[in-house]
PDB file of C-alpha atoms in Angstrom:
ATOM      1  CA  UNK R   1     138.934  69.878 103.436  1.00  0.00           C
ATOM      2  CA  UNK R   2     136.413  68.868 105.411  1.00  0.00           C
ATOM      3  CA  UNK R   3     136.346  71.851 107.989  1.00  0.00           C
ATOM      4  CA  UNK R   4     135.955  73.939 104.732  1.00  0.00           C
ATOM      5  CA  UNK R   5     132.917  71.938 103.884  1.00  0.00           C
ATOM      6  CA  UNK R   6     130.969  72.640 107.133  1.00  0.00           C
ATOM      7  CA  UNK R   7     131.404  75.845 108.023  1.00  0.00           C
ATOM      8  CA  UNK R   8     128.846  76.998 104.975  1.00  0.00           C
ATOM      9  CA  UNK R   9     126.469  74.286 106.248  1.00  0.00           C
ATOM     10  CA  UNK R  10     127.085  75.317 109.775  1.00  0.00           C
ATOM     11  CA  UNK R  11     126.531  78.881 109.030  1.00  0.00           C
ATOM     12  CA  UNK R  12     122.942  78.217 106.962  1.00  0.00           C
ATOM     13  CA  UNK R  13     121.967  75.761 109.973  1.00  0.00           C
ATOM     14  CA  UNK R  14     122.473  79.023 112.374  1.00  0.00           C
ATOM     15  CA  UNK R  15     120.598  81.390 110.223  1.00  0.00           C
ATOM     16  CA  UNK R  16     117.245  79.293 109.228  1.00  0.00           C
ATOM     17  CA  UNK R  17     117.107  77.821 113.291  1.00  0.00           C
ATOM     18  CA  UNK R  18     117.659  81.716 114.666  1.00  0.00           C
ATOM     19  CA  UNK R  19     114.109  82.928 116.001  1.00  0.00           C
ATOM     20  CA  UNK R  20     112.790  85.849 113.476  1.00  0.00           C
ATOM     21  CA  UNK R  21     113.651  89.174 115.007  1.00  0.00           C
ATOM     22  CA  UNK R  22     111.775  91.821 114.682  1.00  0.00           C
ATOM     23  CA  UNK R  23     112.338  94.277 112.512  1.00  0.00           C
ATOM     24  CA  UNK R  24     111.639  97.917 111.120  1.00  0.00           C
ATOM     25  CA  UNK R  25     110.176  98.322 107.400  1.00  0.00           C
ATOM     26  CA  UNK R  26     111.334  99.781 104.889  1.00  0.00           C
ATOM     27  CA  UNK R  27     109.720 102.714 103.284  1.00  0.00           C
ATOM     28  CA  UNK R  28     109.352 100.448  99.947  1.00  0.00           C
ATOM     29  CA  UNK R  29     107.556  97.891 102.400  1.00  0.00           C
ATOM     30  CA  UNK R  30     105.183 100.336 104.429  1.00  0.00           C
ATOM     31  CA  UNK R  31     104.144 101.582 100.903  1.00  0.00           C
ATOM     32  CA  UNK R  32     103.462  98.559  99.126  1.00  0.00           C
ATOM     33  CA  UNK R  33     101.683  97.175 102.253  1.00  0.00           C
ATOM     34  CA  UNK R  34      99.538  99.982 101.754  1.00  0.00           C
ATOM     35  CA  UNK R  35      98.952 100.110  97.984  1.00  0.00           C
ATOM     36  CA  UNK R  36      97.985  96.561  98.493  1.00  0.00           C
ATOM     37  CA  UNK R  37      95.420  97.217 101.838  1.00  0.00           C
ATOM     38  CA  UNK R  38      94.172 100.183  99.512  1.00  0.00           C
ATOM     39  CA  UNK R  39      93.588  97.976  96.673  1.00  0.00           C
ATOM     40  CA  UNK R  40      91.665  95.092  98.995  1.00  0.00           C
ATOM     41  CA  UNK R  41      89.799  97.558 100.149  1.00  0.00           C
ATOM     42  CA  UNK R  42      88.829  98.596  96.761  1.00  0.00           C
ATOM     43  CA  UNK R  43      87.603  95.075  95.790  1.00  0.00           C
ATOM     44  CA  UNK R  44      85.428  95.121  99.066  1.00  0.00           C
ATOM     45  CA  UNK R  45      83.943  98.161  98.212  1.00  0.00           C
ATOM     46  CA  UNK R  46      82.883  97.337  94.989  1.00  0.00           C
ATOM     47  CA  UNK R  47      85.249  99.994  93.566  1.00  0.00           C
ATOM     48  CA  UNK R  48      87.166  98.183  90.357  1.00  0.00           C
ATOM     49  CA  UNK R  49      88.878 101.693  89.263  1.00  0.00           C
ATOM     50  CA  UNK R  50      90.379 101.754  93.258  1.00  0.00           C
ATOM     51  CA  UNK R  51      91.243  97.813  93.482  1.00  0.00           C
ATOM     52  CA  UNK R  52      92.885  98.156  89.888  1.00  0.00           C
ATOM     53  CA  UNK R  53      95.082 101.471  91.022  1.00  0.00           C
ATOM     54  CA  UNK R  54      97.535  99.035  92.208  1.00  0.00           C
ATOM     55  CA  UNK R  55      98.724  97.341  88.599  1.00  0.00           C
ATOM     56  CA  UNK R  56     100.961  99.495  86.273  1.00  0.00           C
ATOM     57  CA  UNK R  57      99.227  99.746  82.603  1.00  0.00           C
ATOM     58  CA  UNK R  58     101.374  97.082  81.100  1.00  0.00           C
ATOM     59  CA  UNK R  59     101.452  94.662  84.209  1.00  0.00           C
ATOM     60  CA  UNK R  60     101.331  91.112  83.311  1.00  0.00           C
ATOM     61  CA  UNK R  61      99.006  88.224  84.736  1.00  0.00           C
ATOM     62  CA  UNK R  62      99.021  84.727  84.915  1.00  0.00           C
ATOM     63  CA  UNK R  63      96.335  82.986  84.443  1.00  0.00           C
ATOM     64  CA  UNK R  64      95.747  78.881  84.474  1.00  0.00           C
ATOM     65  CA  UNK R  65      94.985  79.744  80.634  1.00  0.00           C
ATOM     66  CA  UNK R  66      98.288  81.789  79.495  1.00  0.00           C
ATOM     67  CA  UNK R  67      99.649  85.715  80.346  1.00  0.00           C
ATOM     68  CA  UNK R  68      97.230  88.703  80.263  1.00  0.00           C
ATOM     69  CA  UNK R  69      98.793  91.782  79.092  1.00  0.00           C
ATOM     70  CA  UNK R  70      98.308  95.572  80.188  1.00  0.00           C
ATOM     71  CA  UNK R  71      95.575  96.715  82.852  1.00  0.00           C
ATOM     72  CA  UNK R  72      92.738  96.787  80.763  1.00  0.00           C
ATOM     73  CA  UNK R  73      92.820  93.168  80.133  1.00  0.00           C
ATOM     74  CA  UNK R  74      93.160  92.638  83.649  1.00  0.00           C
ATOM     75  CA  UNK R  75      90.099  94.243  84.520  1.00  0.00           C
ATOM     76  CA  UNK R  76      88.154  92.635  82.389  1.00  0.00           C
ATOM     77  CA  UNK R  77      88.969  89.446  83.822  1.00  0.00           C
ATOM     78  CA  UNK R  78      87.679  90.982  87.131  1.00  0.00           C
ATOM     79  CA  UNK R  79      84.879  93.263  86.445  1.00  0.00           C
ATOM     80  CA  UNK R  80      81.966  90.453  86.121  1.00  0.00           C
ATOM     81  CA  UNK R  81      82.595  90.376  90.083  1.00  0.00           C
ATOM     82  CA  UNK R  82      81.876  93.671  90.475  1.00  0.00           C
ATOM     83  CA  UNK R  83      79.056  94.691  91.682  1.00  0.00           C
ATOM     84  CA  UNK R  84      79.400  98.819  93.184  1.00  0.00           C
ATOM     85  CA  UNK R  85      78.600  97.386  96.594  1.00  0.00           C
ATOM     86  CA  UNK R  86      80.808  94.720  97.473  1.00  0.00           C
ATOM     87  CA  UNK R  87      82.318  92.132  95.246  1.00  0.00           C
ATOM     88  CA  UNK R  88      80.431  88.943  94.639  1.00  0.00           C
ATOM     89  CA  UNK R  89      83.077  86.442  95.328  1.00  0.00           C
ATOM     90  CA  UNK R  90      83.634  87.949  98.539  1.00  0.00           C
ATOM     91  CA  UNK R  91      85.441  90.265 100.767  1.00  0.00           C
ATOM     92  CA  UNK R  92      89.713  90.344 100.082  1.00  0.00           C
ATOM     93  CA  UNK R  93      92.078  90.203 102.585  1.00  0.00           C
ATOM     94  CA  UNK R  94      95.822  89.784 102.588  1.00  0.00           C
ATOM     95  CA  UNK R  95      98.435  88.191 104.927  1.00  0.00           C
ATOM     96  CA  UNK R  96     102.054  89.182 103.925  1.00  0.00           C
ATOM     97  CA  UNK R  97     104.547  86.714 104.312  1.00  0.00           C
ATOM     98  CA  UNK R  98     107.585  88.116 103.299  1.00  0.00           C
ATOM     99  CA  UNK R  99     109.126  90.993 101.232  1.00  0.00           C
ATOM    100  CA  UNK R 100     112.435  91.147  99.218  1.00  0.00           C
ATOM    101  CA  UNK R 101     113.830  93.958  97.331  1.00  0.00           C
ATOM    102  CA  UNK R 102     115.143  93.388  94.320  1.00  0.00           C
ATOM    103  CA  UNK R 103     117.089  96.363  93.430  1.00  0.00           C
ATOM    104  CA  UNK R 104     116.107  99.988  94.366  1.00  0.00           C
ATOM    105  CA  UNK R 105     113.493 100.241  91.584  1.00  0.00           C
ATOM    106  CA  UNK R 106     111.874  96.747  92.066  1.00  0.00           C
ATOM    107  CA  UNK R 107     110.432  94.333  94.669  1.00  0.00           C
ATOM    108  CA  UNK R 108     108.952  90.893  95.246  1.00  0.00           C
ATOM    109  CA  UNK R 109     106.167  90.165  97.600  1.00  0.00           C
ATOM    110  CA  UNK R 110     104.913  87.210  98.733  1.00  0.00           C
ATOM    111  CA  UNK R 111     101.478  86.930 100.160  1.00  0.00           C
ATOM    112  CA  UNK R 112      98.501  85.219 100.918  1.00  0.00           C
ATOM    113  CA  UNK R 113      94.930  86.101  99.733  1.00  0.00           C
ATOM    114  CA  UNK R 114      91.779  85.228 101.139  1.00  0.00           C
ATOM    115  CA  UNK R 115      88.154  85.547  99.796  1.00  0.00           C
ATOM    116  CA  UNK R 116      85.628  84.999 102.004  1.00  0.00           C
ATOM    117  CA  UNK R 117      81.912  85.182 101.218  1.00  0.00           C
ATOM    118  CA  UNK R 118      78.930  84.225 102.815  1.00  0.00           C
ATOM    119  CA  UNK R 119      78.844  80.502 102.545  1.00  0.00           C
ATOM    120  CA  UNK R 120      82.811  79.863 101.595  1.00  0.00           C
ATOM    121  CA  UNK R 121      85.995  80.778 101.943  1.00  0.00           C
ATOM    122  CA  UNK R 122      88.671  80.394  99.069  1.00  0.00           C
ATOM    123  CA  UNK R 123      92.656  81.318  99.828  1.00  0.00           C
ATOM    124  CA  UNK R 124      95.595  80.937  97.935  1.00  0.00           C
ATOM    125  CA  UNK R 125      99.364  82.110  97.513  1.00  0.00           C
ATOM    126  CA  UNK R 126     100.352  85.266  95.293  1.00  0.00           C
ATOM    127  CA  UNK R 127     103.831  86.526  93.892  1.00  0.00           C
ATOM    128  CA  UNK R 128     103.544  89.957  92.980  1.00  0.00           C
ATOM    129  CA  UNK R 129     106.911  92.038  91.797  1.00  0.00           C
ATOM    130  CA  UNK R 130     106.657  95.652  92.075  1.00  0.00           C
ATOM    131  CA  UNK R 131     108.524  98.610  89.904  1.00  0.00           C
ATOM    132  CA  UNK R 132     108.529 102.501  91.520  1.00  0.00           C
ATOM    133  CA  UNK R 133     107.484 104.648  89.258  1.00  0.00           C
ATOM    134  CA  UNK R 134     107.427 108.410  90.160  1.00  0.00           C
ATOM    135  CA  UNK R 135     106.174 107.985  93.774  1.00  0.00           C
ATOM    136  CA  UNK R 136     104.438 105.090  93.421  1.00  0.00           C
ATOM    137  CA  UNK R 137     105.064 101.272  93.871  1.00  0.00           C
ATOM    138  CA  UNK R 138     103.022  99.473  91.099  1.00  0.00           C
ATOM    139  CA  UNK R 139     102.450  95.738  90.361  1.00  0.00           C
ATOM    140  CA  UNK R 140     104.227  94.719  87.192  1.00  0.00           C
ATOM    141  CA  UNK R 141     104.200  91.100  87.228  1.00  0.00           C
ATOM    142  CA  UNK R 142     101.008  89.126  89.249  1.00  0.00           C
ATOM    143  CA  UNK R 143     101.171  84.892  89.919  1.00  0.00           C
ATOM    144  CA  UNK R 144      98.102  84.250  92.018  1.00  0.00           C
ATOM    145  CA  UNK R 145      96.721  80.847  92.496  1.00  0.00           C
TER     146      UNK R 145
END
């Protein structure tokens, strides 16, 4: 009874104290990596139509306040920010932590966002899940904080 008992606990001690290895991307990750870069590079450029290109029309976000529905609603929440030049809270960058498909149609990434402007820098975690549709990978569901 007891060997039966540690040989799961052996097995998940092995796997989370293995090194990471390096590995190869899928096409679903190389794509979203760059619909996200794309879309970061949108909010630095001032460009709300190219950071927005990213978010299906009925994507949900969370906010501290309840869900947002739908892309337009979205980008109203963002557009006092932009300014055709820049954005005024700062310029977007992204570190990717990890990426898990969810079936062949959907994903989850998990990420961290950074703002930083001229006098401060805010950061924080996002959860985005992603649907294909036709040939692109769009955000569907968006947790920032």
């Amino acid at each position: 009874m007891m060997r039966t008992l540690m040989l799961p606990f052996a097995l998940m001690t092995v796997a989370t104290a293995a090194p990471a290895q390096t590995r190869t991307q899928t096409p679903a990750e190389t794509a979203i990596r760059q619909s996200m870069e794309a879309s970061a590079a949108g909010w630095n450029a001032g460009d709300l139509v190219r950071f927005m290109d990213v978010y299906a029309d009925d994507a949900v976000f969370v906010t501290p306040k309840g869900l947002l529905r739908g892309k337009e609603a979205i980008s109203a929440k963002y557009r006092p920010s932009f300014r055709g030049t820049g954005n005024a809270r700062g310029k977007l960058s992204f570190a990717f932590l990890e990426m898990r498909g969810i079936d062949p149609r959907h994903a989850m990434l998990f990420a961290r966002w950074t703002l930083t402007g001229p006098s401060t820098t805010e950061s924080g975690m996002t959860t985005l899940v992603f649907e294909r549709r036709g040939a692109a990978w769009q955000i569907i569901a968006d947790h920032s904080s």
